[in-house]
XYZ file of C-alpha atoms in Angstrom:
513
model
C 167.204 123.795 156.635
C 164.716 121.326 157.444
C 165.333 118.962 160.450
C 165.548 115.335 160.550
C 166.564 114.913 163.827
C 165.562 115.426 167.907
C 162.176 114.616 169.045
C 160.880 113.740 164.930
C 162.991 110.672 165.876
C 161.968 109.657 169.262
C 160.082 106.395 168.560
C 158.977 104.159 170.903
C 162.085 101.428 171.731
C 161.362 98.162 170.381
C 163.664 95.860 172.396
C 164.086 92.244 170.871
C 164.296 89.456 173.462
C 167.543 87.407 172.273
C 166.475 83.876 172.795
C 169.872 82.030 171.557
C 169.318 78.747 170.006
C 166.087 79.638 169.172
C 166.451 80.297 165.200
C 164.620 79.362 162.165
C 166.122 78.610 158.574
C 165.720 81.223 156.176
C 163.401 79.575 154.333
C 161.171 80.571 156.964
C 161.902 83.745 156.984
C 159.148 84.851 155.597
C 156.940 83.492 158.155
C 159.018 84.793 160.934
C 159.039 88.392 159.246
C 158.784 89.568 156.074
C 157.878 88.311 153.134
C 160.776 87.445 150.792
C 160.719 86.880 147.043
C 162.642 84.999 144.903
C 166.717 86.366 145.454
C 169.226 87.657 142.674
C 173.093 87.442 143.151
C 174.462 89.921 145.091
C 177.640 91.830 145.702
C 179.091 94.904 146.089
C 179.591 95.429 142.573
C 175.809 95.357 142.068
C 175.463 98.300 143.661
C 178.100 100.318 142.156
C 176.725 98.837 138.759
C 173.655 100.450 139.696
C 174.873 103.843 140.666
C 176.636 103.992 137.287
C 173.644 103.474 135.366
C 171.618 105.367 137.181
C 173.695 108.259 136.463
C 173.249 107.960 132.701
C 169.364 108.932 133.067
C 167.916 112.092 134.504
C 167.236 112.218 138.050
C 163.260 111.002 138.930
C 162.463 111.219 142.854
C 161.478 107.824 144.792
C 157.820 107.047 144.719
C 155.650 108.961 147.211
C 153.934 108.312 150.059
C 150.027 109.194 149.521
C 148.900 112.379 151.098
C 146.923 110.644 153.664
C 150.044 109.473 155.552
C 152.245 112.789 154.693
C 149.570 114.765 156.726
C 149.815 112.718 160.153
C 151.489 114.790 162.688
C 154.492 113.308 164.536
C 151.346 112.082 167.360
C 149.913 110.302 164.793
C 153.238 108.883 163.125
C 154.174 107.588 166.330
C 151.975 104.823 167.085
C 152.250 102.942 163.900
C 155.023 100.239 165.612
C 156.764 97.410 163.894
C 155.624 94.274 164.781
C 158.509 92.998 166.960
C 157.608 89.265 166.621
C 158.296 90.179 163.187
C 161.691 91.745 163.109
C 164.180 90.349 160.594
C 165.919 87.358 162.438
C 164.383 88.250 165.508
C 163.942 84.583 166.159
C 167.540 83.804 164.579
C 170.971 82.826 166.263
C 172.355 85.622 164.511
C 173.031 88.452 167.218
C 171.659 91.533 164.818
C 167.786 92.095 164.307
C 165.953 94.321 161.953
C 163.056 96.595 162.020
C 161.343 98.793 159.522
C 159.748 102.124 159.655
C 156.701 102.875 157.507
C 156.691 105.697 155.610
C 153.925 108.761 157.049
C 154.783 112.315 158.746
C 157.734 113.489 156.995
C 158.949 110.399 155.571
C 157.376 110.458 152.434
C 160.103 108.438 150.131
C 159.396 105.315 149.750
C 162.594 103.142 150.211
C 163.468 99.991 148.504
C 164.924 97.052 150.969
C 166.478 94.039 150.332
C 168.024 91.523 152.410
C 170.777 89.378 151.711
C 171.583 86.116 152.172
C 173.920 83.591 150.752
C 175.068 85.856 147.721
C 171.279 86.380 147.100
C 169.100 89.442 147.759
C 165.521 89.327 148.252
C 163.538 92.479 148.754
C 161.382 92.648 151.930
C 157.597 93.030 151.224
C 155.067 94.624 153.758
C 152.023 92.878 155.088
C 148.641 93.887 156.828
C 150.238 92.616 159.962
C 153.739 94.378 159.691
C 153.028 96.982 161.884
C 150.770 97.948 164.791
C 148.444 100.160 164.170
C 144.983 102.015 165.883
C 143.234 101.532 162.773
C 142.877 98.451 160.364
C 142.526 100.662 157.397
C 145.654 102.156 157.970
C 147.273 98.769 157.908
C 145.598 97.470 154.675
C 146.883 101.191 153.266
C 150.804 100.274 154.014
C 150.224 96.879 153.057
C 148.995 98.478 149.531
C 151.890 100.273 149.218
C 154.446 98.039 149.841
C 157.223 99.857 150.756
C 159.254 101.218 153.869
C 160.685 104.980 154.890
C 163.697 103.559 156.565
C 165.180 100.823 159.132
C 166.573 100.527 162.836
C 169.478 98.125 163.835
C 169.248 95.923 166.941
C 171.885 94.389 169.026
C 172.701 93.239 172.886
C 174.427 96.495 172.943
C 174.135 96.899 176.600
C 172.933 93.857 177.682
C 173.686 90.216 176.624
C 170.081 89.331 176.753
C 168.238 92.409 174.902
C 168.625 94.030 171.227
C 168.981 97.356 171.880
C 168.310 99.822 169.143
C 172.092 101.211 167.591
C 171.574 102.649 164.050
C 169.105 104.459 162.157
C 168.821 105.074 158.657
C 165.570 107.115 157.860
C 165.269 110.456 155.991
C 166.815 111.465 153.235
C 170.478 110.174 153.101
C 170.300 110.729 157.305
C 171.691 108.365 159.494
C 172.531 107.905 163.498
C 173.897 106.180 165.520
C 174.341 105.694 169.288
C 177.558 103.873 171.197
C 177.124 101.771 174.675
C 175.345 103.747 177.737
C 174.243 106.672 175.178
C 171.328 108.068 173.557
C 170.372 109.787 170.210
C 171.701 112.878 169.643
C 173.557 114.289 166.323
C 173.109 112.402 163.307
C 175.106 111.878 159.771
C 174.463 112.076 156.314
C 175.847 110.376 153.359
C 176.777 113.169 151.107
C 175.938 117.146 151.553
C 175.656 119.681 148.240
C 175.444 123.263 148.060
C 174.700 123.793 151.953
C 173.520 127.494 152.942
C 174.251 127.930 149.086
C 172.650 130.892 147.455
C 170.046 128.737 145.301
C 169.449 126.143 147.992
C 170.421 122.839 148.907
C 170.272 119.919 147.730
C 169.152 116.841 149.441
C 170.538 113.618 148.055
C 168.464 110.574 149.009
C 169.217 106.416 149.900
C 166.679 105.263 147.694
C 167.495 101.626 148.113
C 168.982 99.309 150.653
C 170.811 95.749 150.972
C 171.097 94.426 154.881
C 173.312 91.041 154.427
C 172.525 89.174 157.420
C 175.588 88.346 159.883
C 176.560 84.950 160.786
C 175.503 83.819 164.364
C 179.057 84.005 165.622
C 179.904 87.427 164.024
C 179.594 91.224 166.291
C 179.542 93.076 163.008
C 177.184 93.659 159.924
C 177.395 95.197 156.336
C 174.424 97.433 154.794
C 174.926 98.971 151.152
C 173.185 101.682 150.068
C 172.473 103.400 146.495
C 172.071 107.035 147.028
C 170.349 109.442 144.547
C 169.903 113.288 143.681
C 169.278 116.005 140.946
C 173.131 115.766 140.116
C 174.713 112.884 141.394
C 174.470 109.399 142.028
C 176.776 106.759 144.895
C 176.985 103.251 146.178
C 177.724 103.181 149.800
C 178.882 99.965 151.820
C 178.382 100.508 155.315
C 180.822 97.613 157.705
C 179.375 98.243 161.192
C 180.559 97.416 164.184
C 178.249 98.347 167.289
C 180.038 98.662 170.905
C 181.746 100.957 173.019
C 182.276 102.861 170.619
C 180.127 101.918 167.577
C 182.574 101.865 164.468
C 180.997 102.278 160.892
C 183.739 101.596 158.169
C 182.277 103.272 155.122
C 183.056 103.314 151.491
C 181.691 105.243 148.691
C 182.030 105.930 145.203
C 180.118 108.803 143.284
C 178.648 109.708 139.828
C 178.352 112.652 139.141
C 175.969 113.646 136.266
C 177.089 116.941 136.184
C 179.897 119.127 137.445
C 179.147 119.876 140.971
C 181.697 122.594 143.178
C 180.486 122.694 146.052
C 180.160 119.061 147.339
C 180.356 117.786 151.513
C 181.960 114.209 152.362
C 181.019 112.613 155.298
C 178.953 115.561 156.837
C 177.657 115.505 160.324
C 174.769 117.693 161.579
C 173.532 118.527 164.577
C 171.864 120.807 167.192
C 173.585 124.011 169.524
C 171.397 126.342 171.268
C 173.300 127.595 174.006
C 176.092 127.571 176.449
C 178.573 129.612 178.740
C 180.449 131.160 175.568
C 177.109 132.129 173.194
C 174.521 132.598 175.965
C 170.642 132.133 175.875
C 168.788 134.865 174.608
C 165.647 134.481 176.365
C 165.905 133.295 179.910
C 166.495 128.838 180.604
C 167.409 127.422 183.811
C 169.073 124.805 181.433
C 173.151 126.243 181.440
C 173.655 124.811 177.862
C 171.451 122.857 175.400
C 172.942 120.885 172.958
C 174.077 118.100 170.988
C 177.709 119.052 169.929
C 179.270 121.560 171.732
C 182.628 121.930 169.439
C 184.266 121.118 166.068
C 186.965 118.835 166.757
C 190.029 119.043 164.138
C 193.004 116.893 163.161
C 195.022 118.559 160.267
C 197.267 116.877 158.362
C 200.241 118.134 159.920
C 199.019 117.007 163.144
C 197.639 119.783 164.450
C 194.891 119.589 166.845
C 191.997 122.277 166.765
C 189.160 123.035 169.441
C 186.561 125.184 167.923
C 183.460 125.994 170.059
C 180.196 125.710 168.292
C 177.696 128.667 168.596
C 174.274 129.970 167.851
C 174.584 133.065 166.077
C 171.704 135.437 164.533
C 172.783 135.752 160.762
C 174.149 132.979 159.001
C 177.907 132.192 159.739
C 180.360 129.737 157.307
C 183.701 129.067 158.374
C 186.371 126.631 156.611
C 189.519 125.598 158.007
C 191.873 124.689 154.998
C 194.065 121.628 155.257
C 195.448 118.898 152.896
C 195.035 115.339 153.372
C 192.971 116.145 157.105
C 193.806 113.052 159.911
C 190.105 113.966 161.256
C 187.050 116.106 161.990
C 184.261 115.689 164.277
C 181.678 117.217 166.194
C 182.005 116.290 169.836
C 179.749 116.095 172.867
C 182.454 117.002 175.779
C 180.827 117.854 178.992
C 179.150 114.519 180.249
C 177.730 115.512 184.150
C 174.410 116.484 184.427
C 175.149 119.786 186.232
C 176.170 121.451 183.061
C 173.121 120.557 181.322
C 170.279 120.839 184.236
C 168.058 118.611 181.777
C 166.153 115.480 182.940
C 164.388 114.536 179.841
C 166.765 115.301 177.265
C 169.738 114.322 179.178
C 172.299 116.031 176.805
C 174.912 114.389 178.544
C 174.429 111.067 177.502
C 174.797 112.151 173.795
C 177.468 110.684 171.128
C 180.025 112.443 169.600
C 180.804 111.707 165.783
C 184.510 111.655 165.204
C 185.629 111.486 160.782
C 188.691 109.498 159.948
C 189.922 109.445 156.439
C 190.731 106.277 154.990
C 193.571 107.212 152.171
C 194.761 110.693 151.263
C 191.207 112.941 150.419
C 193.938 115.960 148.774
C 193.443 119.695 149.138
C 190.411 121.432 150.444
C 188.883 122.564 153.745
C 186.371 121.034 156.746
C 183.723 123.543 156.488
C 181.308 124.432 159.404
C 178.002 126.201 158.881
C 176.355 127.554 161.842
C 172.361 128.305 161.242
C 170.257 130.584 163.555
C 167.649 128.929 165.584
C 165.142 129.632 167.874
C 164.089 125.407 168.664
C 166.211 122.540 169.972
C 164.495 120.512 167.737
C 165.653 121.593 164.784
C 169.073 120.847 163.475
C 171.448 124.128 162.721
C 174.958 122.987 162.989
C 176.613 121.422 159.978
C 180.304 120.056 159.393
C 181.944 118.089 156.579
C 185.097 117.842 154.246
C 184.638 119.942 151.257
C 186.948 118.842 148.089
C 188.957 122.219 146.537
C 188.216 120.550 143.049
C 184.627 119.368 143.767
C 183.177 116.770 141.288
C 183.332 116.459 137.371
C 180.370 114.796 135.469
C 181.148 111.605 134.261
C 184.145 111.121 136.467
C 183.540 108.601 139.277
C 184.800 109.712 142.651
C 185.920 106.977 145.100
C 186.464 107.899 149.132
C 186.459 105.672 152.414
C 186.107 107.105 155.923
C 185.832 105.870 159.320
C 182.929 107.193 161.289
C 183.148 106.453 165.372
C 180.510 107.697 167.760
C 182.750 108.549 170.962
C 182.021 109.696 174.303
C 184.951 112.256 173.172
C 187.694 112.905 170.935
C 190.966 113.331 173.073
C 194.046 115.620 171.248
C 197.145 113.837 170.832
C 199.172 112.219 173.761
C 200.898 114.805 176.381
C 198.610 117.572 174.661
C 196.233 118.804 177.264
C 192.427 119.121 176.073
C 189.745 122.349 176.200
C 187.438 121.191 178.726
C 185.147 124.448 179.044
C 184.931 127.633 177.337
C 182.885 130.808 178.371
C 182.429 134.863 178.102
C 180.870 138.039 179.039
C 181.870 141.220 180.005
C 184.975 141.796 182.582
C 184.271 142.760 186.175
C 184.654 146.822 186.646
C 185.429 147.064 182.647
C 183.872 147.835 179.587
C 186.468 145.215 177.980
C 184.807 141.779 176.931
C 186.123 138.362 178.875
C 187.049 134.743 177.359
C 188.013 131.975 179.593
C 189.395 128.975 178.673
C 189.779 125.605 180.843
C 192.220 123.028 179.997
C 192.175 119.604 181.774
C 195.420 117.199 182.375
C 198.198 119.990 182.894
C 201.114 119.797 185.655
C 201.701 122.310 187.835
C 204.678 122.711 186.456
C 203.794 122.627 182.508
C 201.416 125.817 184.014
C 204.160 127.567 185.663
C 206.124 127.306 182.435
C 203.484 127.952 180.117
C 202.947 130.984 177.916
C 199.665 132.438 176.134
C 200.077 132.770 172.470
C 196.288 134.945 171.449
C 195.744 137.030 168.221
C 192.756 138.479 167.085
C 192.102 139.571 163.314
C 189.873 142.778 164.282
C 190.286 144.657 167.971
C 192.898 144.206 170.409
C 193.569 141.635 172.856
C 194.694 143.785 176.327
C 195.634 140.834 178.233
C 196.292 137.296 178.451
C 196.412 135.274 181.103
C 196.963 131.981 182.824
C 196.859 130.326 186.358
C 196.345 126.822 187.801
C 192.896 125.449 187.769
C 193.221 122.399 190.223
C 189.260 121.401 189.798
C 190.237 120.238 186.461
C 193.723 119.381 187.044
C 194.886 121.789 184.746
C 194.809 125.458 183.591
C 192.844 128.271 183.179
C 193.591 131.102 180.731
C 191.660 134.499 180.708
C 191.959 136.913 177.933
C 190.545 140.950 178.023
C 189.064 141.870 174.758
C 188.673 145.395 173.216
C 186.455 144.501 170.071
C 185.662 147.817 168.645
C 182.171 146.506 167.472
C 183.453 144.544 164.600
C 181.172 142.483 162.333
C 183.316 139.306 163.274
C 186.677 139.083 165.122
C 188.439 135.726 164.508
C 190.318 134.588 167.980
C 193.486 132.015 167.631
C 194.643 130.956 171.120
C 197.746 128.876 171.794
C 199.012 127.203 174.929
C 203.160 126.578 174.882
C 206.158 126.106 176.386
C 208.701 127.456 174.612
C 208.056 126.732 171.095
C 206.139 123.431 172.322
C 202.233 123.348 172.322
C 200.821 122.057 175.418
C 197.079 121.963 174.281
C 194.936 121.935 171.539
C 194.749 125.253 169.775
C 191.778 127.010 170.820
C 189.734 129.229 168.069
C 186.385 131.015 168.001
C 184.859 133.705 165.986
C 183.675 136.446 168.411
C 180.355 138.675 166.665
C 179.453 141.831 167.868
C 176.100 140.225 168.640
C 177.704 138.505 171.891
């Protein structure tokens, strides 16, 4: 699975200078930015119009970029930087700025963006002096082409008197985002097909974009989107909401132009290398490396799930069925530096991505695909909701979500939360360890408590639990006879009495650990 995420995305920060009272009308927008051409109404039905139509003709990929820029090296990409004096109401009272990415590396589509003002869109043309660059030619090249790869959001995120960069949407149908006080870590997509299927997967695309520009009093702004592939078309309308945490209220409605089964809504993807439950396998002074260290679930009956992520060395799928699901996620929970030991990538300081259905989205399962790797950089977790009926050609397919980029995703209240997880092999014993550490227990709730722990293959010989005061809560040990099975699902429940006291813990053990 190719990546679109870690280091391929670590352009250099433009930070706008806010400078309020300081705007110009939009009929100088061009000058400020930009050029703008004549507009065309605009709404939200102009984009589902489009989608539907587009449907009705065979699928033709975006125009390319020309070979010249697809052959730079991320080095190269790198230094071609947006003019900042030329960022989309950069010089506005409006609070949000824009700024475009040219297309080069491995952002070859070539992206359509409009902006929109008034009930009118205008589509944003490139100039010789849009971006800096080391070479003039270079400039005169993007100027010639005319088009972007993708855009950055800016807002006084952490700072009333600097734009911070919040949101990125660049790469396929990839976006990320990042809340107050964090940095870039996992990222988003718009829709998933046939991941880790047997003929491939499918990469559906935003071809086109429409940024309405905020009022100068409003803390919130609304992008739409038109997404494209092989078999399907959408129209996305992003509401966005940056802040502590950033809040993206999205909306989408599909086209399918032929029957598709195996289709992912609202899929999040991200990195896991290694921690104290799926160790390193060649020696790191780092503890743990990643993005997302578990799956976060909500089911529809309220049940709340802790699933650690892992690295494994052959392919692994696993779907947790549910109907109607309150949420999914993948969550970033450790946030001090000592678990991480990493001063550049500071893994601590990166979001979480926490799914909340908007309406009922019916039978199916969140499915989580965990890839091999061998690099940080690339991408090889995957999560989303996957429909039991999939998608029928020539039936639309409407579905709103809430996406939230948390520090964490607590269980329920009174419901205790999995605050570390880790394994090897039992002291003086051939039997394999797991411990568990829940935070926010009593002493009491622990002296009551009871460990519920199955295993489908093997034997658990013992369960255990004491008090762990250093996180105010519990720890529970289980002793694990595995047999050497290919895979050994592990179900581990904290109660009193009938009562849960935590979030049900669940892993699936491989005879590789």
């Amino acid at each position: 699975m190719a990546s679109l995420r870690g280091k391929l995305f670590f352009l250099p920060l433009c930070i706008v200078l806010l400078a309020p009272g300081a705007g110009v009308p939009s009929s100088a927008l061009a000058q400020a930015g930009p050029a703008l051409a004549e507009g065309e109404r605009f709404s939200r039905d102009t984009v589902i119009e489009q989608a539907r139509q587009l449907a009705q003709q065979p699928f033709a990929r975006p125009p390319q970029a020309p070979e010249s820029l697809a052959q730079m090296d991320y080095s190269e990409y790198r230094k071609i930087n947006y003019q900042q004096d030329a960022a989309v109401w950069g010089s506005s009272p409006t609070r949000f700025s824009v700024q475009l990415f040219a297309p080069g590396y491995l952002y070859r589509d070539l992206v359509d963006i409009e902006i929109v003002e008034n009930g009118r869109s205008r589509p944003l043309v490139v100039g010789e002096d849009s971006f800096l660059v080391p070479d003039p030619e270079l400039a005169q090249l993007l100027a010639e082409i005319g088009k972007y790869a993708g855009f950055r959001l800016h807002y006084p995120l952490n700072s009333p008197h600097y734009a911070d960069e919040f949101l990125v949407f660049q790469g396929a149908s990839y976006f990320r985002g990042v809340s107050q006080g964090q940095s870039y870590g996992l990222s988003a997509r718009g829709l998933a097909i046939d991941v880790a299927g047997p003929k491939g997967e499918e990469h559906p695309i935003f071809r086109k974009f429409w940024v309405e520009r905020p009022s100068s009093s409003q803390d919130s702004m609304v992008v739409h989107a038109l997404l494209d592939s092989r078999r399907v078309t959408g129209a996305y309308r992003f509401g966005i909401y940056p802040g502590a945490p950033l809040r993206m209220e999205i909306e989408a409605t599909l086209f399918p132009r032929e029957d598709i089964e195996h289709i992912g809504l609202a899929p999040l993807t991200s990195m896991f290398m290694h921690g104290p439950l799926d160790h390193a396998d060649v020696p790191d002074y780092r503890p743990a490396v990643h993005d997302s260290e578990g799956l976060a679930i909500r089911r529809g009956n309220g049940e709340r799930i802790w699933r650690p992520l892992a690295n494994p060395r052959t392919l692994q799928i696993s779907a947790f069925i549910d109907e109607n699901p309150a949420g999914f996620g993948l969550v970033q929970r450790a946030r001090d530096f000592g678990h991480y030991q990493d001063l550049e990538a500071r893994y601590e300081r990166r979001p979480s991505a926490w799914v909340q259905p908007l309406g009922d989205w019916g039978k199916g399962h969140v499915q989580l695909v965990e890839i091999p790797s061998n690099s940080e950089g690339n991408d090889n977790i995957v999560a989303y909701w996957r429909p039991a009926q999939g998608l029928r050609k020539g039936e639309p397919f409407s579905y709103a979500y809430r996406l939230t980029w948390p520090e964490d995703v607590s269980p329920s209240p009174g419901l205790a939360r999995v605050v570390r997880s880790a394994g090897g092999q039992k002291l003086f014993s051939e039997l394999k360890e797991v411990m568990i550490d829940y935070s926010d227990l009593s002493a009491k709730a622990v002296e009551d408590s009871v460990v519920h722990a199955s295993i489908s293959r093997g034997r658990i010989v013992e369960s255990r639990v004491q008090a762990n005061p250093a996180v105010n809560g519990a720890r529970v040990f289980l002793s694990l006879e595995t047999d050497d099975p290919e895979t050994a699902e592990i179900r581990v429940d904290l109660k009193r009495g009938d009562r849960p006291l935590a979030e049900t813990w669940l892993y699936r053990w491989l005879n590789e650990y």
